Short mmCIF file of C-alpha atoms and ligand atoms in Angstrom, two decimals:
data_model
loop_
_atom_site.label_atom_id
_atom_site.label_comp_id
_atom_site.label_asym_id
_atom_site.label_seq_id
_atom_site.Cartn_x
_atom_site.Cartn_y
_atom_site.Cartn_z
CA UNK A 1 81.29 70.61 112.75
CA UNK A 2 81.73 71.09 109.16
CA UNK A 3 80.22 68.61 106.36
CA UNK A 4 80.51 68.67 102.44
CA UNK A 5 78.00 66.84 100.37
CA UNK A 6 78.75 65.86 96.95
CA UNK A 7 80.55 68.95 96.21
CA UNK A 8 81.38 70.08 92.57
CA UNK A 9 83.22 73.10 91.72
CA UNK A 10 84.11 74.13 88.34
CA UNK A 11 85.24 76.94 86.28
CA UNK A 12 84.23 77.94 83.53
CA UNK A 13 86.92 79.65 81.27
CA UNK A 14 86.66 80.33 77.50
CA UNK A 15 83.84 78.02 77.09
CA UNK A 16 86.10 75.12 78.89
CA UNK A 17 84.46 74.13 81.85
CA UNK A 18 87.34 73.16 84.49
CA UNK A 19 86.33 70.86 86.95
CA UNK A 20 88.18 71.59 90.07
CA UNK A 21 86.12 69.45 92.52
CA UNK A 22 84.19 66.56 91.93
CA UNK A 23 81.24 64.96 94.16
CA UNK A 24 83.37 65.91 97.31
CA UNK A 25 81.70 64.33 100.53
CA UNK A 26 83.75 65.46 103.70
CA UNK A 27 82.91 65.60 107.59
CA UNK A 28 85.28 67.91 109.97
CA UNK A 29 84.51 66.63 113.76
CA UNK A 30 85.73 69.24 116.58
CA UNK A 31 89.13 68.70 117.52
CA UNK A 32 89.84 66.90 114.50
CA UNK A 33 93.57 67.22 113.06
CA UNK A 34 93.15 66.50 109.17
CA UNK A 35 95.91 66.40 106.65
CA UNK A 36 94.79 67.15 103.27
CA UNK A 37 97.67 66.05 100.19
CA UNK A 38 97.52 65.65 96.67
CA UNK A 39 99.78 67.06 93.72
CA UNK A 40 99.70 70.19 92.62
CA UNK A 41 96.07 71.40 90.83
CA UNK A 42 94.87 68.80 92.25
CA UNK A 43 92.04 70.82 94.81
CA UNK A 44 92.96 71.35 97.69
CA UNK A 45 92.98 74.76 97.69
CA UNK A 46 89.82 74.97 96.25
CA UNK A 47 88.29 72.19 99.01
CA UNK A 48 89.79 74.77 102.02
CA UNK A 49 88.09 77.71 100.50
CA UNK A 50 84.84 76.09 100.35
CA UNK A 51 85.07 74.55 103.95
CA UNK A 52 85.99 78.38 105.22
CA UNK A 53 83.07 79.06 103.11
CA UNK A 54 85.17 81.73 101.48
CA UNK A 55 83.98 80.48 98.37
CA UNK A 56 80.76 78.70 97.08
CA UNK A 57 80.27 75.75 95.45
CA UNK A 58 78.85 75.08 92.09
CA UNK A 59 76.43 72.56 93.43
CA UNK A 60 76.17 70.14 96.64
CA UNK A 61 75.86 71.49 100.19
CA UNK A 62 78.17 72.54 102.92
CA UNK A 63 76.23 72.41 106.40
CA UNK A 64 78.20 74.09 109.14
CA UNK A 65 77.23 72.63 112.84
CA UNK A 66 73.89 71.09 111.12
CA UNK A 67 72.99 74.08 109.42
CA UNK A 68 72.85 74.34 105.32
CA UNK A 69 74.79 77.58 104.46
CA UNK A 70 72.62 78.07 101.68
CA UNK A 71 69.68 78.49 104.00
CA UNK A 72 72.12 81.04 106.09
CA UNK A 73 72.09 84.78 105.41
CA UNK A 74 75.20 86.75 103.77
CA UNK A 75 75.51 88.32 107.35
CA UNK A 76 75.22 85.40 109.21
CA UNK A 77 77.27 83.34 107.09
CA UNK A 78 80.41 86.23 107.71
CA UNK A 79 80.08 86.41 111.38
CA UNK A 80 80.15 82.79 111.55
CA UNK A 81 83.44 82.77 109.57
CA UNK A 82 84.98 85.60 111.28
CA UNK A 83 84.02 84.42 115.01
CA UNK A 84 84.98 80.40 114.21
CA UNK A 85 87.19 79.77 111.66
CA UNK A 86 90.77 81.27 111.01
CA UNK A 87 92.66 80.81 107.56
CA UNK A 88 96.05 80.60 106.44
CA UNK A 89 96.23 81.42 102.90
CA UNK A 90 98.86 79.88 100.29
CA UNK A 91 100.00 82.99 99.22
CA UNK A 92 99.61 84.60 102.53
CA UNK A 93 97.28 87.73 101.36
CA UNK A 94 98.99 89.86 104.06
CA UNK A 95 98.26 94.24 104.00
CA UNK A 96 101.31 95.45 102.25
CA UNK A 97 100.92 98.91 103.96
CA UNK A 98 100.68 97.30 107.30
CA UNK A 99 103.83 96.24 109.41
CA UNK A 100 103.45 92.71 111.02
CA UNK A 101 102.21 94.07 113.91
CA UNK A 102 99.33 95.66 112.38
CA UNK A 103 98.91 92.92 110.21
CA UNK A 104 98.52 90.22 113.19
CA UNK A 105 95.96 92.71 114.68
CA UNK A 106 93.73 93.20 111.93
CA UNK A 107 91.07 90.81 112.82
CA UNK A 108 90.92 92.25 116.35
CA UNK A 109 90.53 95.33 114.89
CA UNK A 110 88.12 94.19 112.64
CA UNK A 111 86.05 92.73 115.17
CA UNK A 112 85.97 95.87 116.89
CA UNK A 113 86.38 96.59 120.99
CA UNK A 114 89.73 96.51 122.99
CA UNK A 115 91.96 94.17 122.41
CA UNK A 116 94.54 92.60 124.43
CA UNK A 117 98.21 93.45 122.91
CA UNK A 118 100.46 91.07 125.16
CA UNK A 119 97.76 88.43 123.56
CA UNK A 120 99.10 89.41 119.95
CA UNK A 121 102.78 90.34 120.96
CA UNK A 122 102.57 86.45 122.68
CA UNK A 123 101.34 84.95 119.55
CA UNK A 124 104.33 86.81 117.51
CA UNK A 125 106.79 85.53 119.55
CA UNK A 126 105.25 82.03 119.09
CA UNK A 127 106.13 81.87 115.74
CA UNK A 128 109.13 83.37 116.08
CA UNK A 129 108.86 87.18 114.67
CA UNK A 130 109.56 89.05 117.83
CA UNK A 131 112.11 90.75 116.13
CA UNK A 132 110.26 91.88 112.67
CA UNK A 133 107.31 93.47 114.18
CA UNK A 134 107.76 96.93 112.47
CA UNK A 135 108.80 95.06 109.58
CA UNK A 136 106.27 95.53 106.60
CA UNK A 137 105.58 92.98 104.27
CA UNK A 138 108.03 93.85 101.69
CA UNK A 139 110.83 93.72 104.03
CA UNK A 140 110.47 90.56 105.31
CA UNK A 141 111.71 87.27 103.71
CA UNK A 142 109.14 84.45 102.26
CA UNK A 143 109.62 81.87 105.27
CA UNK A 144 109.15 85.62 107.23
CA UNK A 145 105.66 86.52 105.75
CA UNK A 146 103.78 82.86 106.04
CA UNK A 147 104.99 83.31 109.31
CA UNK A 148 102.78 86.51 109.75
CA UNK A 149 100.06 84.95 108.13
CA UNK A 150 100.22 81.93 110.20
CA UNK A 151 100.02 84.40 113.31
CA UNK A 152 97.31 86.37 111.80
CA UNK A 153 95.14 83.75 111.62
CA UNK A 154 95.66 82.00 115.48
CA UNK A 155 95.32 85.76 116.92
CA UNK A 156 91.44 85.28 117.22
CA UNK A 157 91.60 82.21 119.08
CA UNK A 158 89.53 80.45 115.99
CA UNK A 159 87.98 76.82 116.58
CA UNK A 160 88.94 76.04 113.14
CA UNK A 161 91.79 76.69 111.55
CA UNK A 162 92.27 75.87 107.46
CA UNK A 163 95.68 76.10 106.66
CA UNK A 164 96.71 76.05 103.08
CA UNK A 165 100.58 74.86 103.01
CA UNK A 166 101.49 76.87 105.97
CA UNK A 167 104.86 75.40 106.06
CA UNK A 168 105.69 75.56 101.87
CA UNK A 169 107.84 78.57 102.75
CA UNK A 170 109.92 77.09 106.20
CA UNK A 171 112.88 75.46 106.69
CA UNK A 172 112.31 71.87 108.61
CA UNK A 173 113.14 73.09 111.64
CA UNK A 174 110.92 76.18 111.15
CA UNK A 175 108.44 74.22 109.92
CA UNK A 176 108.46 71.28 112.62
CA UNK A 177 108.58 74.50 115.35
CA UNK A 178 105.11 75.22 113.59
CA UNK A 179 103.30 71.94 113.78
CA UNK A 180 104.37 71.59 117.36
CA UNK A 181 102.80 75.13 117.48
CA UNK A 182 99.49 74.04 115.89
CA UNK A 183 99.56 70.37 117.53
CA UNK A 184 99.67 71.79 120.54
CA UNK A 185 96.76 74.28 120.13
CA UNK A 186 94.72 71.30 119.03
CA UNK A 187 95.51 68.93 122.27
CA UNK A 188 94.86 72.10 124.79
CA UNK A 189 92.70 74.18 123.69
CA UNK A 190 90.57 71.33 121.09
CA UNK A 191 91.60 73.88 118.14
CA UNK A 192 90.48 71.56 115.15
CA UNK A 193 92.68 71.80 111.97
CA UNK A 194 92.56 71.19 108.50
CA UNK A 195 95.87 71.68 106.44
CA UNK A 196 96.93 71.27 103.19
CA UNK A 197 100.79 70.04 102.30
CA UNK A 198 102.97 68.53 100.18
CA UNK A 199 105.39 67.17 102.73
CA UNK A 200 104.45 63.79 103.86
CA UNK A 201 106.49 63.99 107.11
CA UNK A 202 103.65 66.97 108.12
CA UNK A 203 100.72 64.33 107.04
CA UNK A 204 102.51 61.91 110.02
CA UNK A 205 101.22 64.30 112.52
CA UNK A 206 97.50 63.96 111.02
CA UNK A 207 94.97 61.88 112.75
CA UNK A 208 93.06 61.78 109.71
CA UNK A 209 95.05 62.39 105.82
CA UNK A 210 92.83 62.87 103.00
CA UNK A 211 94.03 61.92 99.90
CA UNK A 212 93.04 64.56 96.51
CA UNK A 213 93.81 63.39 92.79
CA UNK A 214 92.18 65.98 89.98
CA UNK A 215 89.32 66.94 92.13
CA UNK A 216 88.09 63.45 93.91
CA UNK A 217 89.17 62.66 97.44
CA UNK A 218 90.12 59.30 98.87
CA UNK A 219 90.47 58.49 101.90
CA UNK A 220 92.53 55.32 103.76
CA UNK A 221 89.29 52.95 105.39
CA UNK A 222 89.13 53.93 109.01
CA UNK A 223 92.40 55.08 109.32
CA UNK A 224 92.79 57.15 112.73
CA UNK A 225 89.34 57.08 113.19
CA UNK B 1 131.50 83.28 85.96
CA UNK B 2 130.28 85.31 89.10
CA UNK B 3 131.93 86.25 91.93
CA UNK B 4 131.23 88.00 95.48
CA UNK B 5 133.72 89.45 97.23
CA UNK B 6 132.87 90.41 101.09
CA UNK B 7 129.54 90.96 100.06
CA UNK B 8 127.57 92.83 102.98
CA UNK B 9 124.11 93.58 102.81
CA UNK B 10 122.32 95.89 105.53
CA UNK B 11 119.13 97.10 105.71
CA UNK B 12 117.92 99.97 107.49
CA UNK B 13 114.71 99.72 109.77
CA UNK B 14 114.01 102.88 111.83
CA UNK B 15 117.58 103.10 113.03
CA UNK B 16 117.90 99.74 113.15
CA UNK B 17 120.55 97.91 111.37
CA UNK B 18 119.51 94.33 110.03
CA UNK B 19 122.57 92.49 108.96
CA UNK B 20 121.12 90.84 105.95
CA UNK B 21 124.36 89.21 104.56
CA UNK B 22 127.93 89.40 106.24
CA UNK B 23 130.89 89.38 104.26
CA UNK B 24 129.98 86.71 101.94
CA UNK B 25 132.52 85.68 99.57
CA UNK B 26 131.07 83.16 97.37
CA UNK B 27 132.32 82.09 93.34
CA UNK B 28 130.23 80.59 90.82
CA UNK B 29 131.95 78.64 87.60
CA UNK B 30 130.09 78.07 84.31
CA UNK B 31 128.22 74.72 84.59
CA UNK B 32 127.77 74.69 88.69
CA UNK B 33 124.81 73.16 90.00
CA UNK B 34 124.75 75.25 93.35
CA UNK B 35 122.23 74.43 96.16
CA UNK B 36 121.81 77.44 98.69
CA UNK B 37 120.32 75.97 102.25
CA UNK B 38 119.51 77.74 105.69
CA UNK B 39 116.89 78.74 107.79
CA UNK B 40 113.88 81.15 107.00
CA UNK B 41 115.36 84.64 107.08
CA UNK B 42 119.22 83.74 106.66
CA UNK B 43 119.93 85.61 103.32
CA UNK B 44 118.97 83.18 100.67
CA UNK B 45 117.05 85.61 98.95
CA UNK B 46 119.13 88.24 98.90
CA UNK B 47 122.31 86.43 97.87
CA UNK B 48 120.48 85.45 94.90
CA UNK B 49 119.05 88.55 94.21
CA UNK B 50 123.04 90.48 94.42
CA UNK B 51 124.42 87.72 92.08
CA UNK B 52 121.62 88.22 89.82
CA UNK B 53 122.30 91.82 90.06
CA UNK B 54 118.67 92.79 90.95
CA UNK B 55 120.25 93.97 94.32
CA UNK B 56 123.18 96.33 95.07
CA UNK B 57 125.22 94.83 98.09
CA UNK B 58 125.71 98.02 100.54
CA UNK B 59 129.74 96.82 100.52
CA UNK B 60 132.11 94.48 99.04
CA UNK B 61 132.01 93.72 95.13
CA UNK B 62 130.22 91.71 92.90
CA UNK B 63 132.30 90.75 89.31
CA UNK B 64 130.76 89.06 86.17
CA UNK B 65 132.80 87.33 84.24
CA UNK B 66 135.77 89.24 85.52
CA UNK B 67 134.63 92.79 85.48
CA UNK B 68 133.34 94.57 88.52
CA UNK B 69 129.36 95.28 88.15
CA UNK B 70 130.61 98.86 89.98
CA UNK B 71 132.55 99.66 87.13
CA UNK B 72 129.73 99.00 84.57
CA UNK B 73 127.26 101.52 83.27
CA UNK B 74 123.24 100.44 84.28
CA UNK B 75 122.25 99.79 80.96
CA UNK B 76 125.30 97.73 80.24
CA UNK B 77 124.13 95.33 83.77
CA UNK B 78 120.82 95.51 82.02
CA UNK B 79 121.85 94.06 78.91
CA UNK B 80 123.77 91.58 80.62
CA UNK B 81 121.50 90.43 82.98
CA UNK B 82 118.53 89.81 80.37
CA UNK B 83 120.72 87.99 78.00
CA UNK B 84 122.55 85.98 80.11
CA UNK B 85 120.62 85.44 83.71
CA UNK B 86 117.31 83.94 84.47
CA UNK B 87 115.37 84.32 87.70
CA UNK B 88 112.88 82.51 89.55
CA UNK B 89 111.22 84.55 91.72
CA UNK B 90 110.10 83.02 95.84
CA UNK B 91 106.82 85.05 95.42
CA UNK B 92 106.65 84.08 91.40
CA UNK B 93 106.22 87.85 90.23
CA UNK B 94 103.71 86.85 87.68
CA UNK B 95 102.06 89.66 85.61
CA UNK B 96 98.30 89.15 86.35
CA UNK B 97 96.73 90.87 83.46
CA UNK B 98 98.58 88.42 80.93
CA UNK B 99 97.94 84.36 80.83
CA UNK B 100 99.91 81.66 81.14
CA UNK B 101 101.56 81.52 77.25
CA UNK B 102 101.69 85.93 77.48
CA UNK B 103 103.52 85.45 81.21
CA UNK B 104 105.94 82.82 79.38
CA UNK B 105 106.92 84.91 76.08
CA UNK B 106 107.40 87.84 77.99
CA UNK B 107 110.84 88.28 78.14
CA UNK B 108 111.40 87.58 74.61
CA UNK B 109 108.62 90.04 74.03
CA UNK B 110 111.30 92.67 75.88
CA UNK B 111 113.90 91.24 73.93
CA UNK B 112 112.30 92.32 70.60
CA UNK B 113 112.15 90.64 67.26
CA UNK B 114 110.65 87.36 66.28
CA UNK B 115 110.49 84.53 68.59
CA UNK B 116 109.99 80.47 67.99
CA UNK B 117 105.88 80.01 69.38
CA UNK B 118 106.61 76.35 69.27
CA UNK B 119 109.55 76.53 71.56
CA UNK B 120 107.68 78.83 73.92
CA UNK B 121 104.50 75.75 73.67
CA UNK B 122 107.08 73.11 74.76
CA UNK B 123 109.03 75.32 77.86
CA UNK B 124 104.96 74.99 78.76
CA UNK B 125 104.77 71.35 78.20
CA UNK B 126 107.70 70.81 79.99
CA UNK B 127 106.50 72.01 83.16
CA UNK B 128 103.29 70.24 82.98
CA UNK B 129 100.68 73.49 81.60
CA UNK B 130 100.13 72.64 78.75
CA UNK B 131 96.56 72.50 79.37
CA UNK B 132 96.37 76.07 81.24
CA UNK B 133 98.27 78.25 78.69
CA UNK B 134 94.83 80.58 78.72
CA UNK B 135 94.66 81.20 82.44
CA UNK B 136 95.96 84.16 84.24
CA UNK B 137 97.87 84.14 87.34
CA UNK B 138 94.66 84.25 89.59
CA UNK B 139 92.88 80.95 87.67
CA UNK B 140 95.66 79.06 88.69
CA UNK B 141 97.08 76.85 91.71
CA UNK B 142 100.05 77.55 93.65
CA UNK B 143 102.23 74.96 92.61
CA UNK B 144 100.68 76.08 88.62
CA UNK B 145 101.91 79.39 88.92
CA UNK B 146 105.30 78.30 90.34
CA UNK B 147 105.76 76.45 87.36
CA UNK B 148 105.09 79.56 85.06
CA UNK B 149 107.70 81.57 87.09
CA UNK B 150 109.68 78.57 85.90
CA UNK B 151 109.01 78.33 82.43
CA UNK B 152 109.84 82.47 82.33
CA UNK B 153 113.11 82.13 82.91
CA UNK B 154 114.19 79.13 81.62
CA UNK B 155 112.28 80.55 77.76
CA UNK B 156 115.25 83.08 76.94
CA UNK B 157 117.57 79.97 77.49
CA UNK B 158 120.06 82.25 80.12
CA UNK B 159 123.16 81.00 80.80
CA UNK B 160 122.80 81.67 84.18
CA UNK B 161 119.31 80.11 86.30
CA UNK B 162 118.84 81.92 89.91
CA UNK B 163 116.16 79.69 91.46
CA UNK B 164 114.11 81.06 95.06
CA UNK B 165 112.84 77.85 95.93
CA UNK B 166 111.58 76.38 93.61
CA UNK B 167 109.39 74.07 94.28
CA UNK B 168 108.28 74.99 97.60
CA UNK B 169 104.61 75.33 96.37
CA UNK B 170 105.24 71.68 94.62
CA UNK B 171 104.25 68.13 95.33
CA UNK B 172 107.25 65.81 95.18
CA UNK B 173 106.42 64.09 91.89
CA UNK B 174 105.94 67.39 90.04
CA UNK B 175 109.00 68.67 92.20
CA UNK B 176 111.32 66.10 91.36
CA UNK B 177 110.21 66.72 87.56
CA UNK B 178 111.19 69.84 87.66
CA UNK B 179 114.37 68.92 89.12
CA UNK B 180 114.68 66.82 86.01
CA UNK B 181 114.41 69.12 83.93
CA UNK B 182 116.93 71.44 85.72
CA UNK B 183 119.48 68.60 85.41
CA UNK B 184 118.70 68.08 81.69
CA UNK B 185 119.51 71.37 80.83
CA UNK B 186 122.55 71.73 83.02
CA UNK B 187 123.76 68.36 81.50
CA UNK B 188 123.00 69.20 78.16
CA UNK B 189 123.70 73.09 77.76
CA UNK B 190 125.58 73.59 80.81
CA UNK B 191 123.21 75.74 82.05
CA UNK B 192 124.76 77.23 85.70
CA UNK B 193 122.06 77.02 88.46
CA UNK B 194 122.02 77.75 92.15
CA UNK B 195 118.92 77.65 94.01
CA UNK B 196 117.72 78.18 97.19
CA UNK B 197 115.85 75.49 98.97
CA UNK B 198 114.47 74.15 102.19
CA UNK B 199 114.00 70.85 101.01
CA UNK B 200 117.28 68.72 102.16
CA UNK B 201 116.47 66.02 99.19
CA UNK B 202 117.06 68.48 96.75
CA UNK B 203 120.04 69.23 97.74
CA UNK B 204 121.78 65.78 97.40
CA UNK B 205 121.01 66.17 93.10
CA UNK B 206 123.37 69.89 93.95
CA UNK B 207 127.05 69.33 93.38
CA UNK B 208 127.99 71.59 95.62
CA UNK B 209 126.09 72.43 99.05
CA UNK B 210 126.20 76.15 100.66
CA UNK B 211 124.71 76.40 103.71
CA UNK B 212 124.09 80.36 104.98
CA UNK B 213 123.09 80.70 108.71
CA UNK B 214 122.22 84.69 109.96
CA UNK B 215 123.58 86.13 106.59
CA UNK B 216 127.35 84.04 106.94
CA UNK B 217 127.84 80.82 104.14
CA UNK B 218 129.82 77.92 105.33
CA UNK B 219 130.53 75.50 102.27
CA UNK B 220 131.99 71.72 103.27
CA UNK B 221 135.83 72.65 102.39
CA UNK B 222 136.62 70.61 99.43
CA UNK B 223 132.95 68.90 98.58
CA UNK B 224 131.95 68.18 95.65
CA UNK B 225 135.07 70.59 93.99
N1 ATP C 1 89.54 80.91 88.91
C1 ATP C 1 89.86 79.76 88.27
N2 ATP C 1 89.52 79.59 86.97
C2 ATP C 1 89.82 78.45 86.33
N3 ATP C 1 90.45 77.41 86.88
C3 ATP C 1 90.83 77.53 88.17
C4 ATP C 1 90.56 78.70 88.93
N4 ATP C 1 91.07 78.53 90.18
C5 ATP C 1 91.62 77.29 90.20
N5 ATP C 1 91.47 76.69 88.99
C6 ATP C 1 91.91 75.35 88.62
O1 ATP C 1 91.36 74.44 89.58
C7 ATP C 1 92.28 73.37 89.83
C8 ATP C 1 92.49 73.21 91.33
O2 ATP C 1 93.14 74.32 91.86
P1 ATP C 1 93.64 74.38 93.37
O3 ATP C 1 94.19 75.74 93.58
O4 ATP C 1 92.54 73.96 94.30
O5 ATP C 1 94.79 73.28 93.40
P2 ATP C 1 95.80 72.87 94.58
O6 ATP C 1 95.59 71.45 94.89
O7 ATP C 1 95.68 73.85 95.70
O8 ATP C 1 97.22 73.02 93.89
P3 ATP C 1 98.66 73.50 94.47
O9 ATP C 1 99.19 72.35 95.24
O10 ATP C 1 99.43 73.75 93.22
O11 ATP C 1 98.44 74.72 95.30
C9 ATP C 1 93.57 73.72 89.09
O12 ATP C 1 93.68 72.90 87.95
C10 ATP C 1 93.42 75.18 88.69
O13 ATP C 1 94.02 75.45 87.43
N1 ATP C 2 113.73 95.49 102.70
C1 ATP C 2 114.12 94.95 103.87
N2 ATP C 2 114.21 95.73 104.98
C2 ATP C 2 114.60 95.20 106.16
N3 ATP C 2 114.95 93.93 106.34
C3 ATP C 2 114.89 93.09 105.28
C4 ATP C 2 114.46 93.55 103.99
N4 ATP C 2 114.47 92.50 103.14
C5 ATP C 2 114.89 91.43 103.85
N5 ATP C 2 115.14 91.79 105.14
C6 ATP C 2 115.64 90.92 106.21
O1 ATP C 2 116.84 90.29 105.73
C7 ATP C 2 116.92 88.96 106.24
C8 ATP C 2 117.20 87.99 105.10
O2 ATP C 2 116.11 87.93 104.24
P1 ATP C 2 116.03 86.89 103.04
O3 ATP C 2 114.77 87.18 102.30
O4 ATP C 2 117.28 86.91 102.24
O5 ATP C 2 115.92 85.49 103.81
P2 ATP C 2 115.71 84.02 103.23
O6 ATP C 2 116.87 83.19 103.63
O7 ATP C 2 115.40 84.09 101.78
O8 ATP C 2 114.44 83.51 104.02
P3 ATP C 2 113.21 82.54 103.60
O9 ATP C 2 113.74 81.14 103.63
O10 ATP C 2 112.21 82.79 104.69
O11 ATP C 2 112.73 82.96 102.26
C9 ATP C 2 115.61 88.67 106.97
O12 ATP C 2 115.84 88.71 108.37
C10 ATP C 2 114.68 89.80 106.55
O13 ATP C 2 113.80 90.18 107.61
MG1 MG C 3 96.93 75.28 96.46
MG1 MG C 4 113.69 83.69 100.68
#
């Protein structure tokens, strides 16, 4: 569904060149239920980015269902992104002037067309923020607002979903109501997930865990595969 | 050192009244080491934010050091606050125009007068960044920018360290280092902390455990006192 091939990405800042990835090779199957850990600075941010193809690499080739994105068109490229894959951003990049709501709609919106608003009100409830809807941003608490982002992004019904420590914020129970959430997406409706996290209870759930240490990824020998 | 007194805390939501915090009465003594745990949305936040005086409560009373905060003129809570409290913020409230080393010397910028650069370059090296003092807010990783919220407050040396969660955005190495570090400074200058956390290992290095469900604190009657 998704490859990497011998990624690199580094930043170049005040004539130190930072190297954030290095010679990442990574394939996503559909379905797939990935666990991504590694300290902190360590990549994985970066790796999620470039698999959403939110960002580009410095050199090495993502291919998205066999095609090279570098041979895809700016406009192509987006509506591929905004039709497959949904993302759950570490510091939740939610519309501060938007309630949650609004905010859990945008994509719809964006997209364009009618929309179906027991769909969005269902998927609110799912995470457990029936009661915040005309909340805004700023008046929610930090467990409150990943919560909206988390929403946000499962609203379109994406294949893929990157999620970039979507439970950092939660309480266990919270957080464990969350994977059940996403696990459950992924067994019914093949939703295939990549997430970032720190907690290595969450990595249990993974079929696959990828290892990151300064930019390299390892991964245990056939594990889960 | 600080106390609450049936603190309540509503907030206002087109006519609807969100019970934030419920007649909390809560007392912190000089050298505590105070772990705050409950579900997302419970009132951490704003507990820590009224006994850092950031927040008014809407009721009840909050005294430092004896003497009622209502009773005190705004620039004298000012003056109080920067010299004696710290605060790490949930969402980090970094300043993004100013790098790491600028973010870090910041409130002894405010504070006016000279200030030690080498003991500002080893607050950095404690938390680990020494090798990003030149990047700003949005060149750095989560768990990186955590750690500058971090090495914010503890630069002015407060008496006082109110902690959001602190390493919520951290892997568990460079969580429990930080944790070190906390201890060090509460063993050595009996430094008073209280943090907020979701993480239920943390919480076992706290000597005393409050646990806040829907805005009400329960503490285990005699633990740790
Ligand atoms: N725009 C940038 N300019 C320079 N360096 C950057 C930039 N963005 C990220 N980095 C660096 O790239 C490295 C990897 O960052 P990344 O955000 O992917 O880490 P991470 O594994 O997600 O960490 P965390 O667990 O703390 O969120 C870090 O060392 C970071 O300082
Ligand atoms: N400005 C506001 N207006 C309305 N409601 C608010 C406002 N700020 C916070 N709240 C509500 O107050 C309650 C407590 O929020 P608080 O941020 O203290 O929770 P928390 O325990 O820190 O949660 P988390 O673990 O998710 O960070 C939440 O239900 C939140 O929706
Ligand atoms: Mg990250
Ligand atoms: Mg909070």
């Amino acid at each position: 569904l998704i490859s990497l091939r011998n990624i690199h990405k580094t930043y170049l800042l005040d004539k130190v060149a930072i190297q954030a990835v290095r010679d990442v090779c990574l394939d996503i199957d559909a379905g797939d239920f990935i666990c991504l850990m590694g300290p902190s600075g360590s990549g994985k941010s970066t790796i999620l980015h470039i698999l959403g193809c939110i960002e580009h690499p410095s050199s090495g080739n993502v291919f998205i269902r066999g095609e090279n994105t570098r041979t895809m068109r700016d406009a192509a490229l987006s509506r591929f992104r905004n039709r497959h894959i949904g993302f759950i951003f570490q510091s939740f990049n939610l519309i501060p002037v938007l309630n949650v709501r609004e905010n859990v709609e945008f994509p719809l919106v964006i997209r364009g067309g009618k929309f179906d608003r027991d769909h969005v009100e269902s998927v609110i409830r799912s995470v457990g923020l029936s009661d915040c809807m005309a909340h805004r941003p700023d008046e929610l608490s930090g467990g409150q607002r990943q919560r909206v982002a988390i929403a946000r992004a499962l609203v379109t019904r994406p294949d893929i979903i990157l999620a970039d420590e979507p439970t950092a914020n939660l309480d266990s129970k919270t957080g464990g109501r969350i994977i059940d959430l996403l696990l459950a997406l992924n067994r019914e409706s093949g939703t295939t997930f990549i997430f970032s996290t720190h907690n290595e209870t969450l990595s249990r759930y993974a079929r696959r865990t990828i290892r990151i240490l300064d930019g390299e990824i390892y991964e245990a020998a056939g594990a889960g595969r």
